[in-house]
RNA sequence: GGGAGCAUAGCUCAGCUGGUUAGAGCACUUGCCUUACAAGCAAGAGGCCAUAGGUUCGAGUCCUAUUGUUCCCACCA
């Protein structure tokens, strides 16, 4: 209830609204727009919370933080989600109708997402919200495409492409998931003259598509066959036998059939040796009807039938059970086929070196995550296919000349445009023809998601320079690179990679100076939380309800950056303990501030100076850690200070001075008031980024406004900020440590003797450095009260 | 097969550029109702810092190798 109250207060007072009039020290954050494909899970909360905590930190450092949220609603993930949710097939209804259903569904979920994000207290400026299917974003995405196409960085090509027969679309390498599957190795005899060459294959249904046989040039067993012809069983046609060093001698029989297309290797050989193409598997996942024996069957039945025929024909030597890893489509788990078709691609293979070197200009946190990017770029085998034969996406702004086939691009003033609904209003500049056919494909969702810096900066530019188009107004480049990107490590090969690629192409610049990469929340070691398993247990809405948003946030700031973690509801005990402690501690300090005047900023007692200096030190240390995105390590440091130094020691020391000015003196009490106020307000500020509701609630309820002149805790700055560095006196801090040791020894003694803490003792002898004696004498009354000692004596260490 | 991370108390983890008896929280044991907090306070027990070498006056920290573990990439014949 208190959290909701505080959230309403923030919203009403526009605490987190971006202020375009403050043009200095703008800090821009490229924050992940969640995909609208179901629920936000605990992993989102974990990673979003870490980013958000950092954003709050920057705000409290005095930066004008540009921190928008977006929703990635367009694209295949949303389509698949809608198909499942409504139990429909996109292909079964009209394009418009399906688009409409997707729009409605995504809109509905966006509202849910937004309300969940708000209930976490995430300080996005929701006025800056964007959606990737919106007109503005479609315009940016289409502009990007046209620019790339005009510079030949994007191109149209007929060639073998990765194909998902389930989703009925081409896909990109980044969308492949390796999956271990059970299969059989079938050993099949191919006749070569009067000899038999045995071949092992997992895909006998492709026998009719065999175009060649390869052996390794170092494989003495088979050299005699090279350049001869082999006869394909069942189909009885001849194929050449060639040698290629890429053939693994110890795999199968060491002789391999190359079909069009069984796998990526086939494509490689197809290109390398200009092999003929045989159209076996069609886009809907069935065999070409013209193929003998298996025409029109699906792949599985075709395989079974061929195996049966081979057996009957005594052409199956043996079959061997194996498990092998196949590429599946990440959205539906269906095995990927390779089928030639005409698609739009973005050039990657020619830019690998630049893509590798430019990564060095970005600061990676944690640094080792850069390796994943490097490994990915190094291993890319395909240019980025950006066409999708789908519906709920950004259309290609392209028409094809009916006469000569030339692709004609939309004029920029037409954008955003759907070529299906809008005629190309010009003549073909190649042949002059004025009849066109529209491109029906839409773009890969990443083709748009990879433009989040451009989207963010266009919106920022709109606010500041009143001009929305980043591609036209180069002023916007002043904000490029953005200050930071944040994300989890699973999308380095997609979001990170594609964004860097596009930024390189459009601006020849890195997209952001820093990238902060969070870990994953796992159910147990190595196992991602899936939607089916333990959905309720990890449902953020339920967790907020049972544990509060602040508790989840505090938990999210528990780890080192980039490290995967587990969610255990038991961990929430710690959090509750902490929140109660902060509440009680605040209550105590506030109860002694009734007559406190902020103008009397003076700590006269050394022990008060100690805690103020220690506070400053912890602020400085926390700043250093968080600047390196280590919000978890910073939190632990702050916890330690808050709990041990402030609560367990300092408060115990000054308690009586606060309660009994008659014994300790009015001035002395004021000094304690000031020190405890200073510490509390700074502790609240430190924790404001982690537990914004609780701290704000304390701030409001205790009417801190009268001291700090700000309606909200979150509009205050940390003592150490953009313009101010805190200082602290190590000598005084050392003295404070000595006092803590002293107290600890007395407590130990009492504990060993089973004495109550409040039982008095006759005398305490302090062993200290001579130069600190005056400090201790200054603290004597406090110590007598705290230790319940009757008198204090001294000895000195050298 | 290539690469990266991790290996410290029963559990979850800190230990920065090598420096005195290795830290925290949870759990455990004991004591304490202390004018904020028993969801608390105090004290205690618990570690050949994965293994083996090496560098160094000195290694949890640096180097080499090994083992275990997790992840990324590759592996579809």
JSON list of C-alpha atoms in Angstrom, two decimals, chain A residues 289-392:
[
{"chain": "A", "resi": 289, "resn": "UNK", "atom": "CA", "xyz": [5.44, -33.43, -55.73]},
{"chain": "A", "resi": 290, "resn": "UNK", "atom": "CA", "xyz": [7.56, -34.29, -58.75]},
{"chain": "A", "resi": 291, "resn": "UNK", "atom": "CA", "xyz": [9.94, -36.40, -56.71]},
{"chain": "A", "resi": 292, "resn": "UNK", "atom": "CA", "xyz": [9.55, -40.12, -57.19]},
{"chain": "A", "resi": 293, "resn": "UNK", "atom": "CA", "xyz": [8.34, -42.30, -54.29]},
{"chain": "A", "resi": 294, "resn": "UNK", "atom": "CA", "xyz": [8.01, -39.50, -51.75]},
{"chain": "A", "resi": 295, "resn": "UNK", "atom": "CA", "xyz": [6.43, -36.57, -53.62]},
{"chain": "A", "resi": 296, "resn": "UNK", "atom": "CA", "xyz": [4.18, -34.37, -51.39]},
{"chain": "A", "resi": 297, "resn": "UNK", "atom": "CA", "xyz": [5.07, -36.26, -48.21]},
{"chain": "A", "resi": 298, "resn": "UNK", "atom": "CA", "xyz": [6.29, -34.44, -45.17]},
{"chain": "A", "resi": 299, "resn": "UNK", "atom": "CA", "xyz": [9.93, -34.87, -44.33]},
{"chain": "A", "resi": 300, "resn": "UNK", "atom": "CA", "xyz": [9.47, -37.46, -41.61]},
{"chain": "A", "resi": 301, "resn": "UNK", "atom": "CA", "xyz": [7.20, -39.71, -43.67]},
{"chain": "A", "resi": 302, "resn": "UNK", "atom": "CA", "xyz": [9.47, -39.29, -46.66]},
{"chain": "A", "resi": 303, "resn": "UNK", "atom": "CA", "xyz": [12.43, -40.44, -44.60]},
{"chain": "A", "resi": 304, "resn": "UNK", "atom": "CA", "xyz": [10.52, -43.50, -43.33]},
{"chain": "A", "resi": 305, "resn": "UNK", "atom": "CA", "xyz": [9.38, -44.41, -46.80]},
{"chain": "A", "resi": 306, "resn": "UNK", "atom": "CA", "xyz": [12.84, -44.14, -48.31]},
{"chain": "A", "resi": 307, "resn": "UNK", "atom": "CA", "xyz": [14.32, -46.28, -45.53]},
{"chain": "A", "resi": 308, "resn": "UNK", "atom": "CA", "xyz": [11.65, -48.90, -46.17]},
{"chain": "A", "resi": 309, "resn": "UNK", "atom": "CA", "xyz": [12.31, -48.84, -49.90]},
{"chain": "A", "resi": 310, "resn": "UNK", "atom": "CA", "xyz": [16.05, -49.14, -49.34]},
{"chain": "A", "resi": 311, "resn": "UNK", "atom": "CA", "xyz": [15.49, -52.15, -47.13]},
{"chain": "A", "resi": 312, "resn": "UNK", "atom": "CA", "xyz": [13.25, -53.78, -49.69]},
{"chain": "A", "resi": 313, "resn": "UNK", "atom": "CA", "xyz": [15.81, -53.03, -52.34]},
{"chain": "A", "resi": 314, "resn": "UNK", "atom": "CA", "xyz": [18.61, -54.52, -50.21]},
{"chain": "A", "resi": 315, "resn": "UNK", "atom": "CA", "xyz": [20.28, -51.12, -50.38]},
{"chain": "A", "resi": 316, "resn": "UNK", "atom": "CA", "xyz": [20.50, -50.49, -46.68]},
{"chain": "A", "resi": 317, "resn": "UNK", "atom": "CA", "xyz": [23.69, -51.93, -45.24]},
{"chain": "A", "resi": 318, "resn": "UNK", "atom": "CA", "xyz": [22.92, -50.92, -41.68]},
{"chain": "A", "resi": 319, "resn": "UNK", "atom": "CA", "xyz": [21.44, -48.19, -39.56]},
{"chain": "A", "resi": 320, "resn": "UNK", "atom": "CA", "xyz": [23.14, -46.89, -36.47]},
{"chain": "A", "resi": 321, "resn": "UNK", "atom": "CA", "xyz": [21.46, -44.98, -33.68]},
{"chain": "A", "resi": 322, "resn": "UNK", "atom": "CA", "xyz": [23.16, -41.66, -32.95]},
{"chain": "A", "resi": 323, "resn": "UNK", "atom": "CA", "xyz": [22.46, -38.41, -31.23]},
{"chain": "A", "resi": 324, "resn": "UNK", "atom": "CA", "xyz": [23.52, -35.36, -33.12]},
{"chain": "A", "resi": 325, "resn": "UNK", "atom": "CA", "xyz": [23.05, -31.64, -32.83]},
{"chain": "A", "resi": 326, "resn": "UNK", "atom": "CA", "xyz": [20.78, -29.94, -35.29]},
{"chain": "A", "resi": 327, "resn": "UNK", "atom": "CA", "xyz": [19.90, -26.32, -35.82]},
{"chain": "A", "resi": 328, "resn": "UNK", "atom": "CA", "xyz": [16.39, -25.47, -34.79]},
{"chain": "A", "resi": 329, "resn": "UNK", "atom": "CA", "xyz": [14.43, -22.27, -34.91]},
{"chain": "A", "resi": 330, "resn": "UNK", "atom": "CA", "xyz": [14.53, -20.56, -31.52]},
{"chain": "A", "resi": 331, "resn": "UNK", "atom": "CA", "xyz": [10.86, -19.60, -31.71]},
{"chain": "A", "resi": 332, "resn": "UNK", "atom": "CA", "xyz": [9.34, -22.99, -32.46]},
{"chain": "A", "resi": 333, "resn": "UNK", "atom": "CA", "xyz": [12.11, -25.61, -32.06]},
{"chain": "A", "resi": 334, "resn": "UNK", "atom": "CA", "xyz": [11.49, -26.93, -35.56]},
{"chain": "A", "resi": 335, "resn": "UNK", "atom": "CA", "xyz": [14.52, -28.14, -37.48]},
{"chain": "A", "resi": 336, "resn": "UNK", "atom": "CA", "xyz": [15.77, -25.58, -39.94]},
{"chain": "A", "resi": 337, "resn": "UNK", "atom": "CA", "xyz": [15.86, -26.35, -43.66]},
{"chain": "A", "resi": 338, "resn": "UNK", "atom": "CA", "xyz": [17.86, -24.61, -46.32]},
{"chain": "A", "resi": 339, "resn": "UNK", "atom": "CA", "xyz": [15.84, -23.54, -49.31]},
{"chain": "A", "resi": 340, "resn": "UNK", "atom": "CA", "xyz": [16.81, -21.11, -52.07]},
{"chain": "A", "resi": 341, "resn": "UNK", "atom": "CA", "xyz": [14.73, -17.99, -52.39]},
{"chain": "A", "resi": 342, "resn": "UNK", "atom": "CA", "xyz": [14.99, -14.29, -53.00]},
{"chain": "A", "resi": 343, "resn": "UNK", "atom": "CA", "xyz": [15.67, -12.33, -49.83]},
{"chain": "A", "resi": 344, "resn": "UNK", "atom": "CA", "xyz": [17.05, -9.04, -48.63]},
{"chain": "A", "resi": 345, "resn": "UNK", "atom": "CA", "xyz": [20.36, -9.30, -46.82]},
{"chain": "A", "resi": 346, "resn": "UNK", "atom": "CA", "xyz": [22.59, -6.95, -44.91]},
{"chain": "A", "resi": 347, "resn": "UNK", "atom": "CA", "xyz": [26.26, -7.40, -45.60]},
{"chain": "A", "resi": 348, "resn": "UNK", "atom": "CA", "xyz": [28.19, -8.71, -42.63]},
{"chain": "A", "resi": 349, "resn": "UNK", "atom": "CA", "xyz": [30.81, -11.00, -44.07]},
{"chain": "A", "resi": 350, "resn": "UNK", "atom": "CA", "xyz": [32.69, -8.16, -45.75]},
{"chain": "A", "resi": 351, "resn": "UNK", "atom": "CA", "xyz": [32.82, -6.07, -42.58]},
{"chain": "A", "resi": 352, "resn": "UNK", "atom": "CA", "xyz": [33.94, -8.60, -40.02]},
{"chain": "A", "resi": 353, "resn": "UNK", "atom": "CA", "xyz": [37.26, -6.94, -39.34]},
{"chain": "A", "resi": 354, "resn": "UNK", "atom": "CA", "xyz": [35.74, -3.55, -38.73]},
{"chain": "A", "resi": 355, "resn": "UNK", "atom": "CA", "xyz": [33.05, -5.12, -36.55]},
{"chain": "A", "resi": 356, "resn": "UNK", "atom": "CA", "xyz": [35.76, -6.76, -34.48]},
{"chain": "A", "resi": 357, "resn": "UNK", "atom": "CA", "xyz": [37.94, -3.69, -34.15]},
{"chain": "A", "resi": 358, "resn": "UNK", "atom": "CA", "xyz": [35.15, -1.27, -33.35]},
{"chain": "A", "resi": 359, "resn": "UNK", "atom": "CA", "xyz": [34.24, -3.38, -30.32]},
{"chain": "A", "resi": 360, "resn": "UNK", "atom": "CA", "xyz": [37.43, -2.17, -28.68]},
{"chain": "A", "resi": 361, "resn": "UNK", "atom": "CA", "xyz": [36.07, 1.35, -28.55]},
{"chain": "A", "resi": 362, "resn": "UNK", "atom": "CA", "xyz": [33.23, 0.24, -26.29]},
{"chain": "A", "resi": 363, "resn": "UNK", "atom": "CA", "xyz": [33.72, -0.28, -22.57]},
{"chain": "A", "resi": 364, "resn": "UNK", "atom": "CA", "xyz": [32.39, -3.71, -21.74]},
{"chain": "A", "resi": 365, "resn": "UNK", "atom": "CA", "xyz": [31.14, -4.41, -18.24]},
{"chain": "A", "resi": 366, "resn": "UNK", "atom": "CA", "xyz": [32.05, -7.06, -17.31]},
{"chain": "A", "resi": 367, "resn": "UNK", "atom": "CA", "xyz": [34.97, -7.05, -19.69]},
{"chain": "A", "resi": 368, "resn": "UNK", "atom": "CA", "xyz": [34.90, -10.77, -20.44]},
{"chain": "A", "resi": 369, "resn": "UNK", "atom": "CA", "xyz": [31.50, -10.42, -22.12]},
{"chain": "A", "resi": 370, "resn": "UNK", "atom": "CA", "xyz": [33.30, -8.87, -25.05]},
{"chain": "A", "resi": 371, "resn": "UNK", "atom": "CA", "xyz": [34.56, -12.36, -25.85]},
{"chain": "A", "resi": 372, "resn": "UNK", "atom": "CA", "xyz": [31.06, -13.51, -26.66]},
{"chain": "A", "resi": 373, "resn": "UNK", "atom": "CA", "xyz": [30.65, -10.75, -29.15]},
{"chain": "A", "resi": 374, "resn": "UNK", "atom": "CA", "xyz": [34.05, -11.50, -30.69]},
{"chain": "A", "resi": 375, "resn": "UNK", "atom": "CA", "xyz": [33.30, -15.24, -30.88]},
{"chain": "A", "resi": 376, "resn": "UNK", "atom": "CA", "xyz": [30.00, -14.56, -32.54]},
{"chain": "A", "resi": 377, "resn": "UNK", "atom": "CA", "xyz": [31.39, -12.19, -35.16]},
{"chain": "A", "resi": 378, "resn": "UNK", "atom": "CA", "xyz": [34.20, -14.59, -35.92]},
{"chain": "A", "resi": 379, "resn": "UNK", "atom": "CA", "xyz": [31.80, -17.43, -36.50]},
{"chain": "A", "resi": 380, "resn": "UNK", "atom": "CA", "xyz": [29.23, -15.76, -38.66]},
{"chain": "A", "resi": 381, "resn": "UNK", "atom": "CA", "xyz": [28.77, -17.69, -41.87]},
{"chain": "A", "resi": 382, "resn": "UNK", "atom": "CA", "xyz": [25.81, -15.95, -43.43]},
{"chain": "A", "resi": 383, "resn": "UNK", "atom": "CA", "xyz": [25.00, -12.37, -44.22]},
{"chain": "A", "resi": 384, "resn": "UNK", "atom": "CA", "xyz": [22.05, -11.12, -42.21]},
{"chain": "A", "resi": 385, "resn": "UNK", "atom": "CA", "xyz": [18.84, -12.12, -43.91]},
{"chain": "A", "resi": 386, "resn": "UNK", "atom": "CA", "xyz": [16.37, -9.41, -42.95]},
{"chain": "A", "resi": 387, "resn": "UNK", "atom": "CA", "xyz": [13.33, -10.53, -44.97]},
{"chain": "A", "resi": 388, "resn": "UNK", "atom": "CA", "xyz": [10.58, -12.33, -43.16]},
{"chain": "A", "resi": 389, "resn": "UNK", "atom": "CA", "xyz": [7.62, -13.81, -44.98]},
{"chain": "A", "resi": 390, "resn": "UNK", "atom": "CA", "xyz": [5.40, -12.60, -42.20]},
{"chain": "A", "resi": 391, "resn": "UNK", "atom": "CA", "xyz": [2.89, -9.85, -41.45]},
{"chain": "A", "resi": 392, "resn": "UNK", "atom": "CA", "xyz": [3.19, -8.02, -38.17]}
]
